[in-house]
Short mmCIF file of C-alpha atoms in Angstrom, two decimals:
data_model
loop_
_atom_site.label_atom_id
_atom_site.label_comp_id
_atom_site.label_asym_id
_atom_site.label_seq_id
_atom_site.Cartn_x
_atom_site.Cartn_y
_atom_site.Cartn_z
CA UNK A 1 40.15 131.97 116.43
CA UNK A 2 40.49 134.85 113.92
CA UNK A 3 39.04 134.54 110.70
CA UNK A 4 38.76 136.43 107.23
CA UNK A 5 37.25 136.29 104.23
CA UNK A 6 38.79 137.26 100.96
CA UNK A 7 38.93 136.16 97.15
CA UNK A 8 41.87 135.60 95.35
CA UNK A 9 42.81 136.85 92.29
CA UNK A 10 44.04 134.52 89.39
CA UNK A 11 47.93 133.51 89.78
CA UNK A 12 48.95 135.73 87.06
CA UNK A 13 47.53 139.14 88.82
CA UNK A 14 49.17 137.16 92.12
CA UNK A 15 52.63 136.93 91.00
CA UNK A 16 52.32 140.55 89.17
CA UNK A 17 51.05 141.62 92.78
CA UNK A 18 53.91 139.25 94.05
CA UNK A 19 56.50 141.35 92.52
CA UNK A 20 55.90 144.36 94.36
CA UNK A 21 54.57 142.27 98.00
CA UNK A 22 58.19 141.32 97.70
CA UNK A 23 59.81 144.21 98.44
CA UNK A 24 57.11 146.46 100.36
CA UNK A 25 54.87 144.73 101.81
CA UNK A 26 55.67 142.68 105.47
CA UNK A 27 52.87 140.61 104.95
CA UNK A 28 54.58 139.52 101.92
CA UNK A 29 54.66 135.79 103.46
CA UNK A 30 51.70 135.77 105.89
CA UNK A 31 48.80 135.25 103.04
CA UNK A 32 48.77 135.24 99.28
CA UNK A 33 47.44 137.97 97.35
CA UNK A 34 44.13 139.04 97.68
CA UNK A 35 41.11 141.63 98.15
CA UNK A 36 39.42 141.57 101.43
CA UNK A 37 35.90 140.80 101.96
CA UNK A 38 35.40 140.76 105.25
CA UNK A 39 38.37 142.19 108.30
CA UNK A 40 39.36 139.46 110.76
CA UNK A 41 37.02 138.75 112.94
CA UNK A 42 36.58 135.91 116.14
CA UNK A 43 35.01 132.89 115.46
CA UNK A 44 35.08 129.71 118.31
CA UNK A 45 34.88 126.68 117.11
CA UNK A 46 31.10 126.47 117.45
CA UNK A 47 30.05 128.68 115.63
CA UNK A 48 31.90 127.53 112.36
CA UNK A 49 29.16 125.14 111.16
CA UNK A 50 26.58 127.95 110.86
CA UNK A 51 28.88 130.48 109.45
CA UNK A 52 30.49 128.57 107.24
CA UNK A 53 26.07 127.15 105.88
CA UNK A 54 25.52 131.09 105.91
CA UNK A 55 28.25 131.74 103.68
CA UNK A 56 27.62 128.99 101.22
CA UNK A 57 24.03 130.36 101.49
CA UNK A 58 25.24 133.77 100.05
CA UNK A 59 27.82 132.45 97.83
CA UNK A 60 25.40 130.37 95.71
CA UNK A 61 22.75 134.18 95.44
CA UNK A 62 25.98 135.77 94.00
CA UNK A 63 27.15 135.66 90.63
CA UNK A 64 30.81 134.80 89.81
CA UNK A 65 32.34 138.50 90.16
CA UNK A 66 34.39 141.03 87.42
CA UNK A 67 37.68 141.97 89.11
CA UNK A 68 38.52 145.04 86.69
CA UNK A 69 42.13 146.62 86.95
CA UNK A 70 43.25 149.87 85.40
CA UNK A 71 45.95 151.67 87.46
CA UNK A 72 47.81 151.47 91.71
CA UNK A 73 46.36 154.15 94.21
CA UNK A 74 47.12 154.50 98.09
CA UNK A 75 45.17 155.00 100.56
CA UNK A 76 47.53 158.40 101.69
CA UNK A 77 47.05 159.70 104.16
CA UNK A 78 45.35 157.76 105.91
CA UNK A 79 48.22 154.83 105.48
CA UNK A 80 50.75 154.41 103.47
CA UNK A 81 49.90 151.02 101.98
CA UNK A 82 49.50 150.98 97.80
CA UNK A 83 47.53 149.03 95.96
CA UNK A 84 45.90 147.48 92.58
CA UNK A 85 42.19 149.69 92.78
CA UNK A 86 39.97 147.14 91.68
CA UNK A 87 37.18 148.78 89.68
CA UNK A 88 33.83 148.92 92.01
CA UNK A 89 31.03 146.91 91.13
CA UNK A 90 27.42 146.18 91.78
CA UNK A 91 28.23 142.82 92.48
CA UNK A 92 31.47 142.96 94.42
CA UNK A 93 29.35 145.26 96.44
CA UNK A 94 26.63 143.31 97.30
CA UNK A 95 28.95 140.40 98.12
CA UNK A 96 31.13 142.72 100.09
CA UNK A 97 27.35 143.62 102.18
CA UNK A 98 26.23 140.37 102.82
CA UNK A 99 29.60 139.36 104.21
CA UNK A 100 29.43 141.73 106.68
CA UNK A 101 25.70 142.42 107.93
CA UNK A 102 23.17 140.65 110.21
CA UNK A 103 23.87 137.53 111.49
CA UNK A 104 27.80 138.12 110.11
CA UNK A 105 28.28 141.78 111.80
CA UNK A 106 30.57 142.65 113.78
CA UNK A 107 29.31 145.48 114.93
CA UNK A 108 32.39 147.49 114.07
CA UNK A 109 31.62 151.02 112.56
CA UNK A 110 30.75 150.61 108.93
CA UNK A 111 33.63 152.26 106.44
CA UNK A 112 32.94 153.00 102.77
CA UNK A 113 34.24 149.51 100.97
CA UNK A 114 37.37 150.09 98.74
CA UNK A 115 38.08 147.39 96.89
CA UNK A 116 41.17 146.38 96.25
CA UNK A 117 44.76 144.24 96.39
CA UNK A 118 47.81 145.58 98.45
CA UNK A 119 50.94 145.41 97.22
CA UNK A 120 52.64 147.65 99.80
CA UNK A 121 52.50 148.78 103.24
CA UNK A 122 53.81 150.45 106.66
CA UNK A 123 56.05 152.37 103.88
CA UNK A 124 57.90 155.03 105.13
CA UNK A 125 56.69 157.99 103.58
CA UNK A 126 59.54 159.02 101.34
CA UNK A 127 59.86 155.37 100.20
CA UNK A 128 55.89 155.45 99.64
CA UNK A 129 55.95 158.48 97.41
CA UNK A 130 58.85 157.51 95.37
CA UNK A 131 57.11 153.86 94.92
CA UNK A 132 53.53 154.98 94.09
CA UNK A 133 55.20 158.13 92.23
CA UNK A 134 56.64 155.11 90.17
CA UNK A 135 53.72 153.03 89.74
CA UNK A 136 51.25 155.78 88.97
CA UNK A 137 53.16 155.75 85.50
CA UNK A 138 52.59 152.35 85.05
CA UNK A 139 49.82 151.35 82.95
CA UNK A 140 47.31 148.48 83.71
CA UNK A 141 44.56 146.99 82.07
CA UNK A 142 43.32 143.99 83.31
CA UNK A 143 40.38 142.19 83.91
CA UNK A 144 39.37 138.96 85.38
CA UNK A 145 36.39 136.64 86.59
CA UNK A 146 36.31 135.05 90.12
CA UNK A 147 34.08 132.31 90.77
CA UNK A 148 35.02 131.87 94.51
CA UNK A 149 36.06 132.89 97.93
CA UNK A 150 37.59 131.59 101.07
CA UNK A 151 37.50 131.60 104.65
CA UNK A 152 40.77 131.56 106.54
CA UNK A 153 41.71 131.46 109.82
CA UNK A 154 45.31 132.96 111.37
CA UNK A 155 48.09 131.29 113.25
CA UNK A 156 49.75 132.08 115.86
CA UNK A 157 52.29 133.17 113.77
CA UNK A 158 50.31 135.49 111.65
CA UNK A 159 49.90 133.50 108.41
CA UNK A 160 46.33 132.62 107.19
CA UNK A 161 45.39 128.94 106.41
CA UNK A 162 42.65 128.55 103.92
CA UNK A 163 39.17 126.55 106.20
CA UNK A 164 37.38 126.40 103.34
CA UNK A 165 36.18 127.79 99.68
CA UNK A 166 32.67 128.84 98.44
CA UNK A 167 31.46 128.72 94.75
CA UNK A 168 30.31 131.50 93.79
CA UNK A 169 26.72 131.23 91.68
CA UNK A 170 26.75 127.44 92.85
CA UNK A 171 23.88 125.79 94.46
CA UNK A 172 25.22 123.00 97.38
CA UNK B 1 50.22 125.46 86.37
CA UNK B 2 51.53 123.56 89.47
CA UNK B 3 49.44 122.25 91.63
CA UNK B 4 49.10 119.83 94.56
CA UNK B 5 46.69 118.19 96.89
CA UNK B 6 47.25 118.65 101.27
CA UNK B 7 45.36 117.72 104.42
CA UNK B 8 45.80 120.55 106.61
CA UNK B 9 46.08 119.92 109.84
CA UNK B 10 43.78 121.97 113.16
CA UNK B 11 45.18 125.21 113.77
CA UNK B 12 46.69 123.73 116.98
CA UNK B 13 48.74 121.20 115.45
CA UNK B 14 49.65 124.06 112.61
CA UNK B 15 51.25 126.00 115.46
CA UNK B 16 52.93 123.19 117.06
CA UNK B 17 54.59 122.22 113.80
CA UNK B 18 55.10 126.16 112.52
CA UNK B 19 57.16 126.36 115.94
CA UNK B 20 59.59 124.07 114.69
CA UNK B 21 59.27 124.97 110.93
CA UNK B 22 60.12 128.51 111.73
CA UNK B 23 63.68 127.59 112.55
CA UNK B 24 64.56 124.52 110.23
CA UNK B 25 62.28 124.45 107.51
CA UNK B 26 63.23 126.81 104.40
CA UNK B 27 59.98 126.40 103.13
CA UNK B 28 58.10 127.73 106.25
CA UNK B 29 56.64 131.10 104.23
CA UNK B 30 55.80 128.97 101.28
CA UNK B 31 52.70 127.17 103.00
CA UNK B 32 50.79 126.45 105.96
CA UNK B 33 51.72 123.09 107.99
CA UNK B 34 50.59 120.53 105.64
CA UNK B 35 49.94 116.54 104.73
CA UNK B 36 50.77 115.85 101.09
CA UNK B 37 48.48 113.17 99.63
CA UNK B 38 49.80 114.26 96.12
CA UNK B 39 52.46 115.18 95.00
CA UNK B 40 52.98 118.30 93.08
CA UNK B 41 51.79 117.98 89.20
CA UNK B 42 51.25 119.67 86.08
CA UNK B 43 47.89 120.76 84.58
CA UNK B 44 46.58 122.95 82.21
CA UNK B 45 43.45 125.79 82.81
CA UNK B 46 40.84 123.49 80.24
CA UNK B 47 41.87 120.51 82.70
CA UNK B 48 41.01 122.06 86.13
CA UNK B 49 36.84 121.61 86.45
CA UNK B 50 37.64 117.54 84.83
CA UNK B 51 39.77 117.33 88.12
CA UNK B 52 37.89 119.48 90.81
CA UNK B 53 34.93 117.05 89.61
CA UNK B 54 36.81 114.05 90.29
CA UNK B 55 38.16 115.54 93.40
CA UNK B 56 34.79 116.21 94.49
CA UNK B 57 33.74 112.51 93.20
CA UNK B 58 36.52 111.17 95.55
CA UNK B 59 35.94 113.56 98.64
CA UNK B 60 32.26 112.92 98.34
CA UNK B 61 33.01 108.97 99.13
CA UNK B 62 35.50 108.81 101.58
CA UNK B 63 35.07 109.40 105.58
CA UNK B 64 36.98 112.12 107.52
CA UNK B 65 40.15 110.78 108.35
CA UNK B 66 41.61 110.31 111.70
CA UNK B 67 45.13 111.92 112.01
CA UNK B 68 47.07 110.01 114.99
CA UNK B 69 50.43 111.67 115.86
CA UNK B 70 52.46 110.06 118.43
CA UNK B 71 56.37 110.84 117.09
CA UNK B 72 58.61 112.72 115.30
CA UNK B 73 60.60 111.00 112.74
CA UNK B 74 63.18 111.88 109.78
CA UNK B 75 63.67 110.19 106.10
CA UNK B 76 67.56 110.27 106.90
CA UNK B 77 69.53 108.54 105.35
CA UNK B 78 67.36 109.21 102.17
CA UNK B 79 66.95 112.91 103.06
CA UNK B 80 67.28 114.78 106.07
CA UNK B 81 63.46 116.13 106.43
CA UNK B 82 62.29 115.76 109.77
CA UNK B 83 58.67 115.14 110.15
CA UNK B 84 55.54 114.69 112.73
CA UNK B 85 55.03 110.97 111.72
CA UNK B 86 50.91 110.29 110.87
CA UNK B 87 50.17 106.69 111.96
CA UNK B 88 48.96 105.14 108.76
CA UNK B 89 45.28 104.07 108.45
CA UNK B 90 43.15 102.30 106.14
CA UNK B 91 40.65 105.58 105.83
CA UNK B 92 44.11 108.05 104.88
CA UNK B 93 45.78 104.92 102.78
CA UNK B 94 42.68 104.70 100.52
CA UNK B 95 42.20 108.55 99.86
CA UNK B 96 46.29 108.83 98.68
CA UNK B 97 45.44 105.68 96.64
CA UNK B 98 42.59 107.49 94.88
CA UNK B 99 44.31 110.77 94.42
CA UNK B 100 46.98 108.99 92.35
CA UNK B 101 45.24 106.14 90.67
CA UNK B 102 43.62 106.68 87.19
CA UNK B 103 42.95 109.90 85.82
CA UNK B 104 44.75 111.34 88.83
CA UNK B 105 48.13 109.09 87.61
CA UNK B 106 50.90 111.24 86.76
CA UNK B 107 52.87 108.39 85.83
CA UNK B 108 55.84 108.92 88.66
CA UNK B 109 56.88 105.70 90.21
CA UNK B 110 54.97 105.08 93.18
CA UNK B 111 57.04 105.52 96.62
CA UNK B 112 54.71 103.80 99.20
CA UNK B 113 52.61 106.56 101.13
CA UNK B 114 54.59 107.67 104.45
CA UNK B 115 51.92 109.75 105.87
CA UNK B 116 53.43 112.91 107.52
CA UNK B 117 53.68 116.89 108.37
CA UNK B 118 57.16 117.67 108.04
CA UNK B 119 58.64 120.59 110.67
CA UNK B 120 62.21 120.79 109.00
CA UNK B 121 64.47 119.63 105.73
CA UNK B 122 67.46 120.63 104.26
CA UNK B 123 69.23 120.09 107.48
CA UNK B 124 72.94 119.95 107.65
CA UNK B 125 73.94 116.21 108.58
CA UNK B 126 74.92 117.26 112.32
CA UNK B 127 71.54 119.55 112.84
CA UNK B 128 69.61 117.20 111.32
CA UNK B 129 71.11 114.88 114.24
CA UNK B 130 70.97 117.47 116.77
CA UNK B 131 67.67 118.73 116.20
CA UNK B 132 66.53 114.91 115.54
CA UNK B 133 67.91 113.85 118.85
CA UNK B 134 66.20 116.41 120.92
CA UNK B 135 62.52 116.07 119.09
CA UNK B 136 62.80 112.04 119.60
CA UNK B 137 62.91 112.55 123.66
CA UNK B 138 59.86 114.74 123.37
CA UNK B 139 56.94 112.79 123.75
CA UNK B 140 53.16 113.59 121.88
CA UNK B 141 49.98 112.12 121.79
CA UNK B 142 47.76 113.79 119.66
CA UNK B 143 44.59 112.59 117.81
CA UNK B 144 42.21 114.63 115.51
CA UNK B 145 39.66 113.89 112.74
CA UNK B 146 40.08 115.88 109.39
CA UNK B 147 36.85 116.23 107.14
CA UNK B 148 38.74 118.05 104.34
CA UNK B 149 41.28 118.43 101.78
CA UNK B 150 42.47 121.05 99.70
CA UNK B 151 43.68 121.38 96.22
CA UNK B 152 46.53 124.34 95.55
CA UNK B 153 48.54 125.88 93.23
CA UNK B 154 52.15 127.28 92.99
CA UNK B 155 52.68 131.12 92.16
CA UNK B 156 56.18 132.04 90.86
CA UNK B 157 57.47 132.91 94.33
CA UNK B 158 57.43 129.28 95.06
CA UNK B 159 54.30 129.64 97.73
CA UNK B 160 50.80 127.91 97.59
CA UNK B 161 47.24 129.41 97.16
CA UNK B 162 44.46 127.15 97.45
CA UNK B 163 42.47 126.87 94.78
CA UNK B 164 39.47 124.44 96.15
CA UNK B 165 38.32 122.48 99.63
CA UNK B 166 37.13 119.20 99.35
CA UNK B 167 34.56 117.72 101.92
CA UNK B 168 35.16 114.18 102.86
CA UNK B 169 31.71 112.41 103.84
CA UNK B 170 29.41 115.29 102.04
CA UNK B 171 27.64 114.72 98.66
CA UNK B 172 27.60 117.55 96.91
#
């Protein structure tokens, strides 16, 4: 089975985010809003216990995490998908590292970690420089604490179910 | 905010039902293949941790619940929803009762608890017939054992995030 692991943002940055998934991004119905922690990745169903005791391990060394918000970027042109830049941070960076070394590598080749929410994507690339041309002159300025993430697994249709939550900064 | 409390089913009974949900149920994209032990209800942001700790409270003293599908069924003539019917047991009877007794009351008339994962609704009278005809020749026997539940929330779109899983059987 294919997992991920991501955090979700509060419902009011979801249905902002929401607004936009609508109409540009196909994965609009597959999975709610969210920033990535960890790329899918195969799991059988053996190896859940452990994972899911190694996560709750890190979640409860990790303090509740700042998601700050201040403007849309792409990641053009490498993709066309936009998305909410959330605001780097020595704690959503550490998470982001324990998530995805030792026992929980993959081994896939490391890429810098870009935190963030996508609210667009597989845009054609006139329709992805009029959008983010758009949204680049919209202002945001929001910020949030999350005290949690998730582990999902996918369907066979593509949609992510939630397995199970972690508490960030809480000792089980 | 909205929220509501589901079992989800294993990711191979998800697919089963998402195969049929996919064609006749309008709220496929809204949420994963589900078992609602409570209904959707109203609370506010100070009232969330008061109910996750009662949640947790109720999860904490209640055994994994056996989910025993051997039919498909429908609510016609009260609605035409047609549903994987989940034989009733005392283990699945006494977690609804707790998630809507007491503090957990939202003061709706209680329907009695028809346990169930429903793979279509808003039929049209002669699919609902059709489709109903066909699903009552096919023949399941499926068992499983559930050791969680989930609470969500609704975004604005209409679809579900999950906000916190539950462990049934673990003390935490």
């Amino acid at each position: 089975m294919k997992f991920g692991i991501v955090l979700f943002p509060s419902k009011k940055l979801q249905d902002l985010a929401n607004s936009y998934r609508k109409r540009y991004d196909p994965h609009y119905a597959l999975i709610p809003p969210h920033l990535t922690l960890k790329a899918p990745f195969e799991l059988n169903e053996e190896q859940i216990p452990a994972v899911s005791a190694l996560l709750r391990d890190i979640a409860g060394r990790t303090k509740p995490v700042s998601l700050n918000i201040a403007k849309f970027s792409s990641f053009s042109p490498v993709n066309n998908a936009i998305y909410l830049k959330v605001q780097a941070t020595e704690e959503l960076d550490q998470l982001q590292t324990a998530l995805n070394q030792n026992d929980l590598s993959t081994g896939e080749p490391e890429y810098a970690f870009v935190p963030h929410i996508t609210i667009g994507q597989k845009l054609s690339d006139d329709e992805h420089s009029d959008v983010l041309g758009q949204l680049r002159m919209t202002s945001i300025d929001h910020e949030e604490v999350i005290d949690r993430f998730h582990l999902l697994y996918q369907l066979e249709n593509g949609s992510w179910t939630v397995y199970e939550t972690f508490h960030l900064g809480r000792e089980e």
